[in-house]
Structures are given as C-alpha cells and as structure tokens.
Amino acid sequence: MAGIYIHIPFCRQACNYCNFYFSVSTGNKEKFVAALLKEIELTKNYLAGETIETLYFGGGTPSLLTIEDFRLIIDKLQSVYDLSTLQEFTVEANPDDLTSKKVNALKELQAFGLNRFSIGIQSFFDEDLKYMNRAHNSEEGLASVKRVQDAGFANITIDLIYGTPTMNDKHWRENLARAFALNVPHISSYALTVEPKTNLERKIRNKKALPVNEAQAAAQFRILMEEMREHGFEQYEISNFARPGKHAIHNSNYWFGKKYLGLGPSAHSYNTISRRWNVANNLNYIESINNNILRYEEELLTPAQKVNEQIMTGLRTKWGVSITNFQLPIFNAIEKNLKQIDASHYVLKDGVLTLTDEGKFFADAIAAALFVD
Ligand SMILES: C[S@@+](CC[C@H](N)C(=O)[O-])C[C@H]1O[C@@H](n2cnc3c(N)ncnc32)[C@H](O)[C@@H]1O
Ligand code: SF4
C-alpha cells in the first residue's frame, strides 16, 4: 500500500505565518502542470509493485487548479498507475476558491475517486484571519464548507489555528463551537508557529504585529483536547481529531512508515530506505524536468534514524511506539532513557509507549530524550 502526494506550489496571497513552498505569481502554472505530467512519467518506477491507496493534492493551493488541470494530471496518473484501488482522494482547498461554480466543477472529479476535502478555515473570526493575512473572511469560510457539503461531499476536514494573539480563550471555544456545528468528521488544529523568515516573524520583530504567547497557546491546546473529547472526536494524532473511523488515511500512512511518492516542487518521497525532496523552486523544477532531470536531494536512512523517526511520529499518535518490536539493545536504551521522563507524561502498556494528555505538551522534547544513536 502506498500514497501519492502532489504539491501545487501557488497561492493567491501569502499568509504571513506560512513557510511551505509556494509562489504568488501564477504565470508559470501551465508550464508547471506540463512539467508535473512529465515528472509522473519519470518517477513511474518509484512505487513499483505497490497498490495505490491514497492520492493527496496539497500545497500551496490546489484549488487554484482548473478542472482541466486536474483532468490532465489524473489522466496522466491513470496511464501509469491503477487508481481503482484508491481508498482516499483528498484535495486541499482555500475557502476563497470554493465558489459554487468551482465546487460544481470539482464534483466531476468524484468519477475519478475524489472523496475528501481539506479546507483551510484557520479561524471563523475576521480579526484572526486579518492577523494571519488570509485571503478569505469568516463568512466565506462558513459558506465554503456548506457549499462542499451541499455538493455531496461529507468527508471534509478543516484546519484551525489557535494561539493567535487576537484570539482569547472564549473566542477559541466559540471557534470550536462553530466547527462542531458544521458537523465535519475531521478537524486538524495547530498552534500558530512563528517560523523563521516569514512575514509574521519580521512583523513581530519590528513590533508591527502582536507577539505569540506560549502560555496562551498551551491553554488553548488544553481547551482543544477537552472540547474535542466532549464532542466525540478522537485525538488520533496531536494535531488531528476525527469522529470514529474518519481518520485521514493518507496522513496516517506517513506515520505508519508506508511508502509515498511526492510530486511537484518541494514534495518529499519515502520508500523505507531513503527520503528525498524535490527542489523547492518552480523555475528550477520546470527547467530540469524539461531536460528529463529529476532535481532532488536524497538522504539514506541509517537504522538509528529509522528508529528515531518511529519514536518521533509514533509518540504523536494514539497508536504509540511499539518498543518491544525494536532489537534488544535499542529497547534497553529506550527503557533507560524513559527513566528521565516524568512518569505522568507517558503510559507503557504491553510494550507500547503512548503519551498522556500532559505528555502531549512536551511531545518533541520527550521524543528527543528517547532518541538512540
Ligand atoms: C500548507 S497549508 C495548506 C492548506 C491551504 N493552502 C490553506 O492554507 O488553506 C496546511 C495547513 O498548515 C497549517 N499551518 C501552516 N503554517 C502554519 C504555522 N506557521 N502555524 C500553524 N499552522 C500552520 C494551516 O492550518 C494550513 O491550513
Ligand atoms: S497557509 Fe495555505 S494559502 Fe496560506 S500561504 Fe500557506 S499554503 Fe498558501
């Protein structure tokens, strides 16, 4: 079983917190699509022999693609892969793109297996959206989800960001209440991170934007966990919540260490032996693919790196890390390191290590303390 991820490297407007790879000039979109079709051809052996379980268009902003663009890409994929085995086909979409016309057009892709939308709501309040420099307002956010539901897509996830200095706790609870009222089966929610070299980081440094307060973000993470539990959502990964049976298959497969092929600028691929990542530059990507060259960097994974990745990702999930599956010296090292961790932060049961709610606040530090070398 394997997944295919396609990175669409364009956005209408730069959200000030974002450090994913994208360009706000869409002039090269046609050339990009042509290069992508060629990349599909050039990488066709990467997942040789694998059944394709998931297809994910992420970004950037996939909803900037026209239906014709989608059709070209899917046709090409179909010429190389058997997509009849797809269980989940997700498109990330921004609310400002989801007009009735666009949503109707996207319905056509149901015939190719499209069965899930990921909508970047971030907040249902205008002051937060303005702080983040989002291209949509709160009304458009609500309307976009309803439009997608009315078009017959029930399997929707929305992204919400907390810890924005414009948002107090009451306001965060209200945001969550609006999300629950929409009756979507999946919600991803992240603490606002101030990434280096983003406009947000510059603005905060120059005192042009309010700084982010870690204590506020922590309090809102606690509210998030409580509210989700109360509303029947399971926290199956630190930032991902689903109604029973509605967890994201594509993303979960990353955490289970399954193979995936990433296409498009900056996309990552994994085949259990190495990780590789495409050049994060549209022009370089297009130019090299036009010359039949795949431009990527690659890292062969050492046994220790593989163990550490399992610790890092597994600890964030409800499935945890099965430490008894590791070879004895590794198991012993992890058990020894566990003694340094606050006992209220984890549970070790039947050889599987998971984090408690308290532990989830320190997931990265706990993982780092358990790493082997
Ligand atoms: C790369 S974006 C793609 C989705 C789509 N382009 C959108 O913005 O609606 C995936 C999600 O990551 C989250 N995200 C990206 N950068 C973040 C940051 N610095 N802090 C918190 N969340 C972030 C946002 O919730 C965003 O929707
Ligand atoms: S959050 Fe989404 S829309 Fe905003 S810049 Fe990043 S990828 Fe683009």
PDB file of N, CA, C and O in Angstrom, residues 212-276:
ATOM      1  N   VAL A 212       3.337  36.188  19.777  1.00  0.00           N
ATOM      2  CA  VAL A 212       2.586  34.996  20.167  1.00  0.00           C
ATOM      3  C   VAL A 212       2.989  34.619  21.588  1.00  0.00           C
ATOM      4  O   VAL A 212       4.169  34.668  21.940  1.00  0.00           O
ATOM      5  N   ASN A 213       1.980  34.263  22.381  1.00  0.00           N
ATOM      6  CA  ASN A 213       2.225  33.968  23.788  1.00  0.00           C
ATOM      7  C   ASN A 213       2.098  32.457  24.015  1.00  0.00           C
ATOM      8  O   ASN A 213       1.044  31.874  23.775  1.00  0.00           O
ATOM      9  N   GLU A 214       3.193  31.845  24.467  1.00  0.00           N
ATOM     10  CA  GLU A 214       3.211  30.373  24.598  1.00  0.00           C
ATOM     11  C   GLU A 214       2.217  29.854  25.629  1.00  0.00           C
ATOM     12  O   GLU A 214       1.617  28.792  25.456  1.00  0.00           O
ATOM     13  N   ALA A 215       2.041  30.628  26.716  1.00  0.00           N
ATOM     14  CA  ALA A 215       1.110  30.186  27.766  1.00  0.00           C
ATOM     15  C   ALA A 215      -0.316  30.175  27.216  1.00  0.00           C
ATOM     16  O   ALA A 215      -1.102  29.265  27.508  1.00  0.00           O
ATOM     17  N   GLN A 216      -0.635  31.159  26.395  1.00  0.00           N
ATOM     18  CA  GLN A 216      -1.980  31.217  25.778  1.00  0.00           C
ATOM     19  C   GLN A 216      -2.167  30.009  24.845  1.00  0.00           C
ATOM     20  O   GLN A 216      -3.206  29.344  24.861  1.00  0.00           O
ATOM     21  N   ALA A 217      -1.136  29.725  24.054  1.00  0.00           N
ATOM     22  CA  ALA A 217      -1.234  28.593  23.121  1.00  0.00           C
ATOM     23  C   ALA A 217      -1.419  27.285  23.896  1.00  0.00           C
ATOM     24  O   ALA A 217      -2.220  26.425  23.508  1.00  0.00           O
ATOM     25  N   ALA A 218      -0.690  27.138  25.013  1.00  0.00           N
ATOM     26  CA  ALA A 218      -0.801  25.903  25.810  1.00  0.00           C
ATOM     27  C   ALA A 218      -2.209  25.786  26.397  1.00  0.00           C
ATOM     28  O   ALA A 218      -2.814  24.710  26.361  1.00  0.00           O
ATOM     29  N   ALA A 219      -2.747  26.894  26.915  1.00  0.00           N
ATOM     30  CA  ALA A 219      -4.099  26.862  27.492  1.00  0.00           C
ATOM     31  C   ALA A 219      -5.114  26.495  26.401  1.00  0.00           C
ATOM     32  O   ALA A 219      -6.053  25.724  26.639  1.00  0.00           O
ATOM     33  N   GLN A 220      -4.906  27.004  25.211  1.00  0.00           N
ATOM     34  CA  GLN A 220      -5.856  26.720  24.122  1.00  0.00           C
ATOM     35  C   GLN A 220      -5.708  25.289  23.604  1.00  0.00           C
ATOM     36  O   GLN A 220      -6.676  24.687  23.129  1.00  0.00           O
ATOM     37  N   PHE A 221      -4.513  24.731  23.715  1.00  0.00           N
ATOM     38  CA  PHE A 221      -4.335  23.316  23.348  1.00  0.00           C
ATOM     39  C   PHE A 221      -5.130  22.444  24.332  1.00  0.00           C
ATOM     40  O   PHE A 221      -5.784  21.475  23.943  1.00  0.00           O
ATOM     41  N   ARG A 222      -5.103  22.831  25.598  1.00  0.00           N
ATOM     42  CA  ARG A 222      -5.861  22.074  26.611  1.00  0.00           C
ATOM     43  C   ARG A 222      -7.367  22.157  26.304  1.00  0.00           C
ATOM     44  O   ARG A 222      -8.074  21.153  26.325  1.00  0.00           O
ATOM     45  N   ILE A 223      -7.823  23.365  25.973  1.00  0.00           N
ATOM     46  CA  ILE A 223      -9.245  23.552  25.634  1.00  0.00           C
ATOM     47  C   ILE A 223      -9.593  22.685  24.418  1.00  0.00           C
ATOM     48  O   ILE A 223     -10.623  22.011  24.373  1.00  0.00           O
ATOM     49  N   LEU A 224      -8.698  22.691  23.446  1.00  0.00           N
ATOM     50  CA  LEU A 224      -8.909  21.909  22.218  1.00  0.00           C
ATOM     51  C   LEU A 224      -9.124  20.427  22.549  1.00  0.00           C
ATOM     52  O   LEU A 224     -10.097  19.801  22.105  1.00  0.00           O
ATOM     53  N   MET A 225      -8.233  19.869  23.380  1.00  0.00           N
ATOM     54  CA  MET A 225      -8.335  18.441  23.704  1.00  0.00           C
ATOM     55  C   MET A 225      -9.649  18.145  24.439  1.00  0.00           C
ATOM     56  O   MET A 225     -10.313  17.152  24.157  1.00  0.00           O
ATOM     57  N   GLU A 226      -9.999  19.031  25.386  1.00  0.00           N
ATOM     58  CA  GLU A 226     -11.232  18.815  26.171  1.00  0.00           C
ATOM     59  C   GLU A 226     -12.474  18.883  25.287  1.00  0.00           C
ATOM     60  O   GLU A 226     -13.338  18.012  25.324  1.00  0.00           O
ATOM     61  N   GLU A 227     -12.532  19.934  24.483  1.00  0.00           N
ATOM     62  CA  GLU A 227     -13.718  20.150  23.639  1.00  0.00           C
ATOM     63  C   GLU A 227     -13.894  19.016  22.628  1.00  0.00           C
ATOM     64  O   GLU A 227     -14.999  18.564  22.358  1.00  0.00           O
ATOM     65  N   MET A 228     -12.780  18.597  22.054  1.00  0.00           N
ATOM     66  CA  MET A 228     -12.837  17.528  21.045  1.00  0.00           C
ATOM     67  C   MET A 228     -13.385  16.248  21.674  1.00  0.00           C
ATOM     68  O   MET A 228     -14.238  15.570  21.105  1.00  0.00           O
ATOM     69  N   ARG A 229     -12.883  15.946  22.865  1.00  0.00           N
ATOM     70  CA  ARG A 229     -13.315  14.721  23.545  1.00  0.00           C
ATOM     71  C   ARG A 229     -14.813  14.804  23.823  1.00  0.00           C
ATOM     72  O   ARG A 229     -15.551  13.860  23.570  1.00  0.00           O
ATOM     73  N   GLU A 230     -15.232  15.963  24.329  1.00  0.00           N
ATOM     74  CA  GLU A 230     -16.647  16.150  24.654  1.00  0.00           C
ATOM     75  C   GLU A 230     -17.549  16.006  23.438  1.00  0.00           C
ATOM     76  O   GLU A 230     -18.702  15.614  23.548  1.00  0.00           O
ATOM     77  N   HIS A 231     -17.018  16.349  22.278  1.00  0.00           N
ATOM     78  CA  HIS A 231     -17.845  16.304  21.064  1.00  0.00           C
ATOM     79  C   HIS A 231     -17.627  15.036  20.239  1.00  0.00           C
ATOM     80  O   HIS A 231     -17.988  14.995  19.060  1.00  0.00           O
ATOM     81  N   GLY A 232     -17.019  14.036  20.854  1.00  0.00           N
ATOM     82  CA  GLY A 232     -16.931  12.731  20.193  1.00  0.00           C
ATOM     83  C   GLY A 232     -15.843  12.615  19.146  1.00  0.00           C
ATOM     84  O   GLY A 232     -15.887  11.719  18.290  1.00  0.00           O
ATOM     85  N   PHE A 233     -14.842  13.509  19.232  1.00  0.00           N
ATOM     86  CA  PHE A 233     -13.713  13.407  18.307  1.00  0.00           C
ATOM     87  C   PHE A 233     -12.548  12.742  19.031  1.00  0.00           C
ATOM     88  O   PHE A 233     -12.244  13.088  20.174  1.00  0.00           O
ATOM     89  N   GLU A 234     -11.895  11.834  18.346  1.00  0.00           N
ATOM     90  CA  GLU A 234     -10.742  11.170  18.946  1.00  0.00           C
ATOM     91  C   GLU A 234      -9.462  11.882  18.497  1.00  0.00           C
ATOM     92  O   GLU A 234      -9.287  12.159  17.304  1.00  0.00           O
ATOM     93  N   GLN A 235      -8.587  12.144  19.461  1.00  0.00           N
ATOM     94  CA  GLN A 235      -7.296  12.769  19.116  1.00  0.00           C
ATOM     95  C   GLN A 235      -6.348  11.646  18.695  1.00  0.00           C
ATOM     96  O   GLN A 235      -5.630  11.084  19.493  1.00  0.00           O
ATOM     97  N   TYR A 236      -6.347  11.331  17.402  1.00  0.00           N
ATOM     98  CA  TYR A 236      -5.537  10.174  16.988  1.00  0.00           C
ATOM     99  C   TYR A 236      -4.110  10.580  16.650  1.00  0.00           C
ATOM    100  O   TYR A 236      -3.236   9.732  16.468  1.00  0.00           O
ATOM    101  N   GLU A 237      -3.891  11.893  16.563  1.00  0.00           N
ATOM    102  CA  GLU A 237      -2.537  12.446  16.438  1.00  0.00           C
ATOM    103  C   GLU A 237      -2.602  13.799  17.116  1.00  0.00           C
ATOM    104  O   GLU A 237      -3.681  14.395  17.215  1.00  0.00           O
ATOM    105  N   ILE A 238      -1.462  14.300  17.603  1.00  0.00           N
ATOM    106  CA  ILE A 238      -1.501  15.518  18.429  1.00  0.00           C
ATOM    107  C   ILE A 238      -2.341  16.625  17.807  1.00  0.00           C
ATOM    108  O   ILE A 238      -3.108  17.281  18.495  1.00  0.00           O
ATOM    109  N   SER A 239      -2.243  16.811  16.496  1.00  0.00           N
ATOM    110  CA  SER A 239      -2.965  17.917  15.858  1.00  0.00           C
ATOM    111  C   SER A 239      -4.172  17.449  15.042  1.00  0.00           C
ATOM    112  O   SER A 239      -4.757  18.248  14.313  1.00  0.00           O
ATOM    113  N   ASN A 240      -4.520  16.169  15.139  1.00  0.00           N
ATOM    114  CA  ASN A 240      -5.581  15.635  14.281  1.00  0.00           C
ATOM    115  C   ASN A 240      -6.659  14.913  15.077  1.00  0.00           C
ATOM    116  O   ASN A 240      -6.363  14.027  15.886  1.00  0.00           O
ATOM    117  N   PHE A 241      -7.901  15.270  14.776  1.00  0.00           N
ATOM    118  CA  PHE A 241      -9.050  14.795  15.534  1.00  0.00           C
ATOM    119  C   PHE A 241     -10.098  14.258  14.557  1.00  0.00           C
ATOM    120  O   PHE A 241     -10.402  14.915  13.559  1.00  0.00           O
ATOM    121  N   ALA A 242     -10.657  13.084  14.877  1.00  0.00           N
ATOM    122  CA  ALA A 242     -11.622  12.506  13.938  1.00  0.00           C
ATOM    123  C   ALA A 242     -12.759  11.830  14.672  1.00  0.00           C
ATOM    124  O   ALA A 242     -12.582  11.314  15.781  1.00  0.00           O
ATOM    125  N   ARG A 243     -13.917  11.826  14.032  1.00  0.00           N
ATOM    126  CA  ARG A 243     -15.018  11.007  14.518  1.00  0.00           C
ATOM    127  C   ARG A 243     -14.637   9.551  14.222  1.00  0.00           C
ATOM    128  O   ARG A 243     -13.806   9.293  13.335  1.00  0.00           O
ATOM    129  N   PRO A 244     -15.254   8.583  14.923  1.00  0.00           N
ATOM    130  CA  PRO A 244     -14.835   7.182  14.746  1.00  0.00           C
ATOM    131  C   PRO A 244     -14.766   6.779  13.260  1.00  0.00           C
ATOM    132  O   PRO A 244     -15.690   7.055  12.495  1.00  0.00           O
ATOM    133  N   GLY A 245     -13.652   6.182  12.896  1.00  0.00           N
ATOM    134  CA  GLY A 245     -13.480   5.671  11.531  1.00  0.00           C
ATOM    135  C   GLY A 245     -13.173   6.732  10.487  1.00  0.00           C
ATOM    136  O   GLY A 245     -13.053   6.427   9.306  1.00  0.00           O
ATOM    137  N   LYS A 246     -13.018   7.986  10.907  1.00  0.00           N
ATOM    138  CA  LYS A 246     -12.842   9.065   9.923  1.00  0.00           C
ATOM    139  C   LYS A 246     -11.435   9.655   9.925  1.00  0.00           C
ATOM    140  O   LYS A 246     -11.236  10.784   9.460  1.00  0.00           O
ATOM    141  N   HIS A 247     -10.477   8.923  10.458  1.00  0.00           N
ATOM    142  CA  HIS A 247      -9.120   9.469  10.446  1.00  0.00           C
ATOM    143  C   HIS A 247      -8.594   9.541   9.007  1.00  0.00           C
ATOM    144  O   HIS A 247      -9.084   8.832   8.125  1.00  0.00           O
ATOM    145  N   ALA A 248      -7.620  10.428   8.788  1.00  0.00           N
ATOM    146  CA  ALA A 248      -7.074  10.604   7.434  1.00  0.00           C
ATOM    147  C   ALA A 248      -6.194   9.407   7.098  1.00  0.00           C
ATOM    148  O   ALA A 248      -5.236   9.122   7.823  1.00  0.00           O
ATOM    149  N   ILE A 249      -6.502   8.726   6.025  1.00  0.00           N
ATOM    150  CA  ILE A 249      -5.705   7.534   5.682  1.00  0.00           C
ATOM    151  C   ILE A 249      -4.331   7.966   5.162  1.00  0.00           C
ATOM    152  O   ILE A 249      -3.303   7.426   5.553  1.00  0.00           O
ATOM    153  N   HIS A 250      -4.330   8.975   4.285  1.00  0.00           N
ATOM    154  CA  HIS A 250      -3.063   9.401   3.668  1.00  0.00           C
ATOM    155  C   HIS A 250      -2.057   9.826   4.746  1.00  0.00           C
ATOM    156  O   HIS A 250      -0.932   9.317   4.795  1.00  0.00           O
ATOM    157  N   ASN A 251      -2.453  10.750   5.603  1.00  0.00           N
ATOM    158  CA  ASN A 251      -1.524  11.245   6.624  1.00  0.00           C
ATOM    159  C   ASN A 251      -1.152  10.153   7.617  1.00  0.00           C
ATOM    160  O   ASN A 251      -0.002  10.067   8.050  1.00  0.00           O
ATOM    161  N   SER A 252      -2.117   9.315   7.966  1.00  0.00           N
ATOM    162  CA  SER A 252      -1.804   8.243   8.918  1.00  0.00           C
ATOM    163  C   SER A 252      -0.750   7.308   8.325  1.00  0.00           C
ATOM    164  O   SER A 252       0.129   6.811   9.041  1.00  0.00           O
ATOM    165  N   ASN A 253      -0.811   7.094   7.015  1.00  0.00           N
ATOM    166  CA  ASN A 253       0.181   6.219   6.392  1.00  0.00           C
ATOM    167  C   ASN A 253       1.599   6.790   6.493  1.00  0.00           C
ATOM    168  O   ASN A 253       2.564   6.036   6.562  1.00  0.00           O
ATOM    169  N   TYR A 254       1.716   8.129   6.498  1.00  0.00           N
ATOM    170  CA  TYR A 254       3.058   8.713   6.749  1.00  0.00           C
ATOM    171  C   TYR A 254       3.546   8.242   8.108  1.00  0.00           C
ATOM    172  O   TYR A 254       4.689   7.854   8.291  1.00  0.00           O
ATOM    173  N   TRP A 255       2.655   8.309   9.100  1.00  0.00           N
ATOM    174  CA  TRP A 255       3.070   7.979  10.468  1.00  0.00           C
ATOM    175  C   TRP A 255       3.301   6.480  10.628  1.00  0.00           C
ATOM    176  O   TRP A 255       4.052   6.061  11.498  1.00  0.00           O
ATOM    177  N   PHE A 256       2.658   5.664   9.801  1.00  0.00           N
ATOM    178  CA  PHE A 256       2.872   4.209   9.872  1.00  0.00           C
ATOM    179  C   PHE A 256       4.120   3.784   9.091  1.00  0.00           C
ATOM    180  O   PHE A 256       4.436   2.609   9.015  1.00  0.00           O
ATOM    181  N   GLY A 257       4.779   4.765   8.444  1.00  0.00           N
ATOM    182  CA  GLY A 257       6.001   4.451   7.709  1.00  0.00           C
ATOM    183  C   GLY A 257       5.748   3.773   6.375  1.00  0.00           C
ATOM    184  O   GLY A 257       6.610   3.059   5.853  1.00  0.00           O
ATOM    185  N   LYS A 258       4.565   3.987   5.791  1.00  0.00           N
ATOM    186  CA  LYS A 258       4.316   3.404   4.457  1.00  0.00           C
ATOM    187  C   LYS A 258       4.996   4.258   3.386  1.00  0.00           C
ATOM    188  O   LYS A 258       5.313   5.431   3.609  1.00  0.00           O
ATOM    189  N   LYS A 259       5.144   3.673   2.202  1.00  0.00           N
ATOM    190  CA  LYS A 259       5.841   4.389   1.118  1.00  0.00           C
ATOM    191  C   LYS A 259       4.944   5.462   0.510  1.00  0.00           C
ATOM    192  O   LYS A 259       3.727   5.270   0.422  1.00  0.00           O
ATOM    193  N   TYR A 260       5.564   6.546   0.080  1.00  0.00           N
ATOM    194  CA  TYR A 260       4.807   7.536  -0.688  1.00  0.00           C
ATOM    195  C   TYR A 260       5.713   8.229  -1.686  1.00  0.00           C
ATOM    196  O   TYR A 260       6.925   8.345  -1.480  1.00  0.00           O
ATOM    197  N   LEU A 261       5.083   8.676  -2.752  1.00  0.00           N
ATOM    198  CA  LEU A 261       5.798   9.431  -3.789  1.00  0.00           C
ATOM    199  C   LEU A 261       5.270  10.847  -3.756  1.00  0.00           C
ATOM    200  O   LEU A 261       4.056  11.066  -3.810  1.00  0.00           O
ATOM    201  N   GLY A 262       6.176  11.816  -3.665  1.00  0.00           N
ATOM    202  CA  GLY A 262       5.777  13.223  -3.686  1.00  0.00           C
ATOM    203  C   GLY A 262       6.162  13.833  -5.022  1.00  0.00           C
ATOM    204  O   GLY A 262       7.301  13.703  -5.475  1.00  0.00           O
ATOM    205  N   LEU A 263       5.208  14.472  -5.666  1.00  0.00           N
ATOM    206  CA  LEU A 263       5.453  15.090  -6.976  1.00  0.00           C
ATOM    207  C   LEU A 263       5.260  16.596  -6.855  1.00  0.00           C
ATOM    208  O   LEU A 263       4.426  17.055  -6.075  1.00  0.00           O
ATOM    209  N   GLY A 264       6.038  17.354  -7.643  1.00  0.00           N
ATOM    210  CA  GLY A 264       5.936  18.812  -7.589  1.00  0.00           C
ATOM    211  C   GLY A 264       7.062  19.403  -6.750  1.00  0.00           C
ATOM    212  O   GLY A 264       7.693  18.686  -5.964  1.00  0.00           O
ATOM    213  N   PRO A 265       7.308  20.711  -6.912  1.00  0.00           N
ATOM    214  CA  PRO A 265       8.403  21.365  -6.189  1.00  0.00           C
ATOM    215  C   PRO A 265       8.264  21.196  -4.680  1.00  0.00           C
ATOM    216  O   PRO A 265       7.166  21.352  -4.145  1.00  0.00           O
ATOM    217  N   SER A 266       9.357  20.866  -4.037  1.00  0.00           N
ATOM    218  CA  SER A 266       9.477  20.711  -2.574  1.00  0.00           C
ATOM    219  C   SER A 266       8.822  19.435  -2.031  1.00  0.00           C
ATOM    220  O   SER A 266       8.915  19.186  -0.825  1.00  0.00           O
ATOM    221  N   ALA A 267       8.185  18.648  -2.883  1.00  0.00           N
ATOM    222  CA  ALA A 267       7.493  17.445  -2.375  1.00  0.00           C
ATOM    223  C   ALA A 267       8.503  16.395  -1.912  1.00  0.00           C
ATOM    224  O   ALA A 267       9.560  16.211  -2.509  1.00  0.00           O
ATOM    225  N   HIS A 268       8.147  15.713  -0.820  1.00  0.00           N
ATOM    226  CA  HIS A 268       9.014  14.679  -0.245  1.00  0.00           C
ATOM    227  C   HIS A 268       8.521  13.290  -0.644  1.00  0.00           C
ATOM    228  O   HIS A 268       7.317  13.073  -0.785  1.00  0.00           O
ATOM    229  N   SER A 269       9.464  12.364  -0.793  1.00  0.00           N
ATOM    230  CA  SER A 269       9.113  10.966  -1.073  1.00  0.00           C
ATOM    231  C   SER A 269       9.848  10.063  -0.087  1.00  0.00           C
ATOM    232  O   SER A 269      10.925  10.411   0.404  1.00  0.00           O
ATOM    233  N   TYR A 270       9.270   8.881   0.124  1.00  0.00           N
ATOM    234  CA  TYR A 270       9.859   7.940   1.090  1.00  0.00           C
ATOM    235  C   TYR A 270       9.610   6.522   0.586  1.00  0.00           C
ATOM    236  O   TYR A 270       8.488   6.191   0.174  1.00  0.00           O
ATOM    237  N   ASN A 271      10.680   5.706   0.597  1.00  0.00           N
ATOM    238  CA  ASN A 271      10.500   4.328   0.120  1.00  0.00           C
ATOM    239  C   ASN A 271      11.024   3.296   1.122  1.00  0.00           C
ATOM    240  O   ASN A 271      11.413   2.203   0.731  1.00  0.00           O
ATOM    241  N   THR A 272      11.079   3.650   2.374  1.00  0.00           N
ATOM    242  CA  THR A 272      11.569   2.864   3.525  1.00  0.00           C
ATOM    243  C   THR A 272      13.108   2.795   3.597  1.00  0.00           C
ATOM    244  O   THR A 272      13.660   2.433   4.634  1.00  0.00           O
ATOM    245  N   ILE A 273      13.777   3.134   2.499  1.00  0.00           N
ATOM    246  CA  ILE A 273      15.247   3.082   2.506  1.00  0.00           C
ATOM    247  C   ILE A 273      15.809   4.504   2.596  1.00  0.00           C
ATOM    248  O   ILE A 273      16.782   4.778   3.277  1.00  0.00           O
ATOM    249  N   SER A 274      15.166   5.411   1.859  1.00  0.00           N
ATOM    250  CA  SER A 274      15.657   6.802   1.843  1.00  0.00           C
ATOM    251  C   SER A 274      14.484   7.763   1.811  1.00  0.00           C
ATOM    252  O   SER A 274      13.344   7.381   1.522  1.00  0.00           O
ATOM    253  N   ARG A 275      14.814   9.018   2.111  1.00  0.00           N
ATOM    254  CA  ARG A 275      13.870  10.115   1.904  1.00  0.00           C
ATOM    255  C   ARG A 275      14.477  11.007   0.854  1.00  0.00           C
ATOM    256  O   ARG A 275      15.695  11.205   0.814  1.00  0.00           O
ATOM    257  N   ARG A 276      13.638  11.556   0.000  1.00  0.00           N
ATOM    258  CA  ARG A 276      14.167  12.538  -0.933  1.00  0.00           C
ATOM    259  C   ARG A 276      13.186  13.687  -1.068  1.00  0.00           C
ATOM    260  O   ARG A 276      11.996  13.520  -0.791  1.00  0.00           O
TER     261      ARG A 276
END
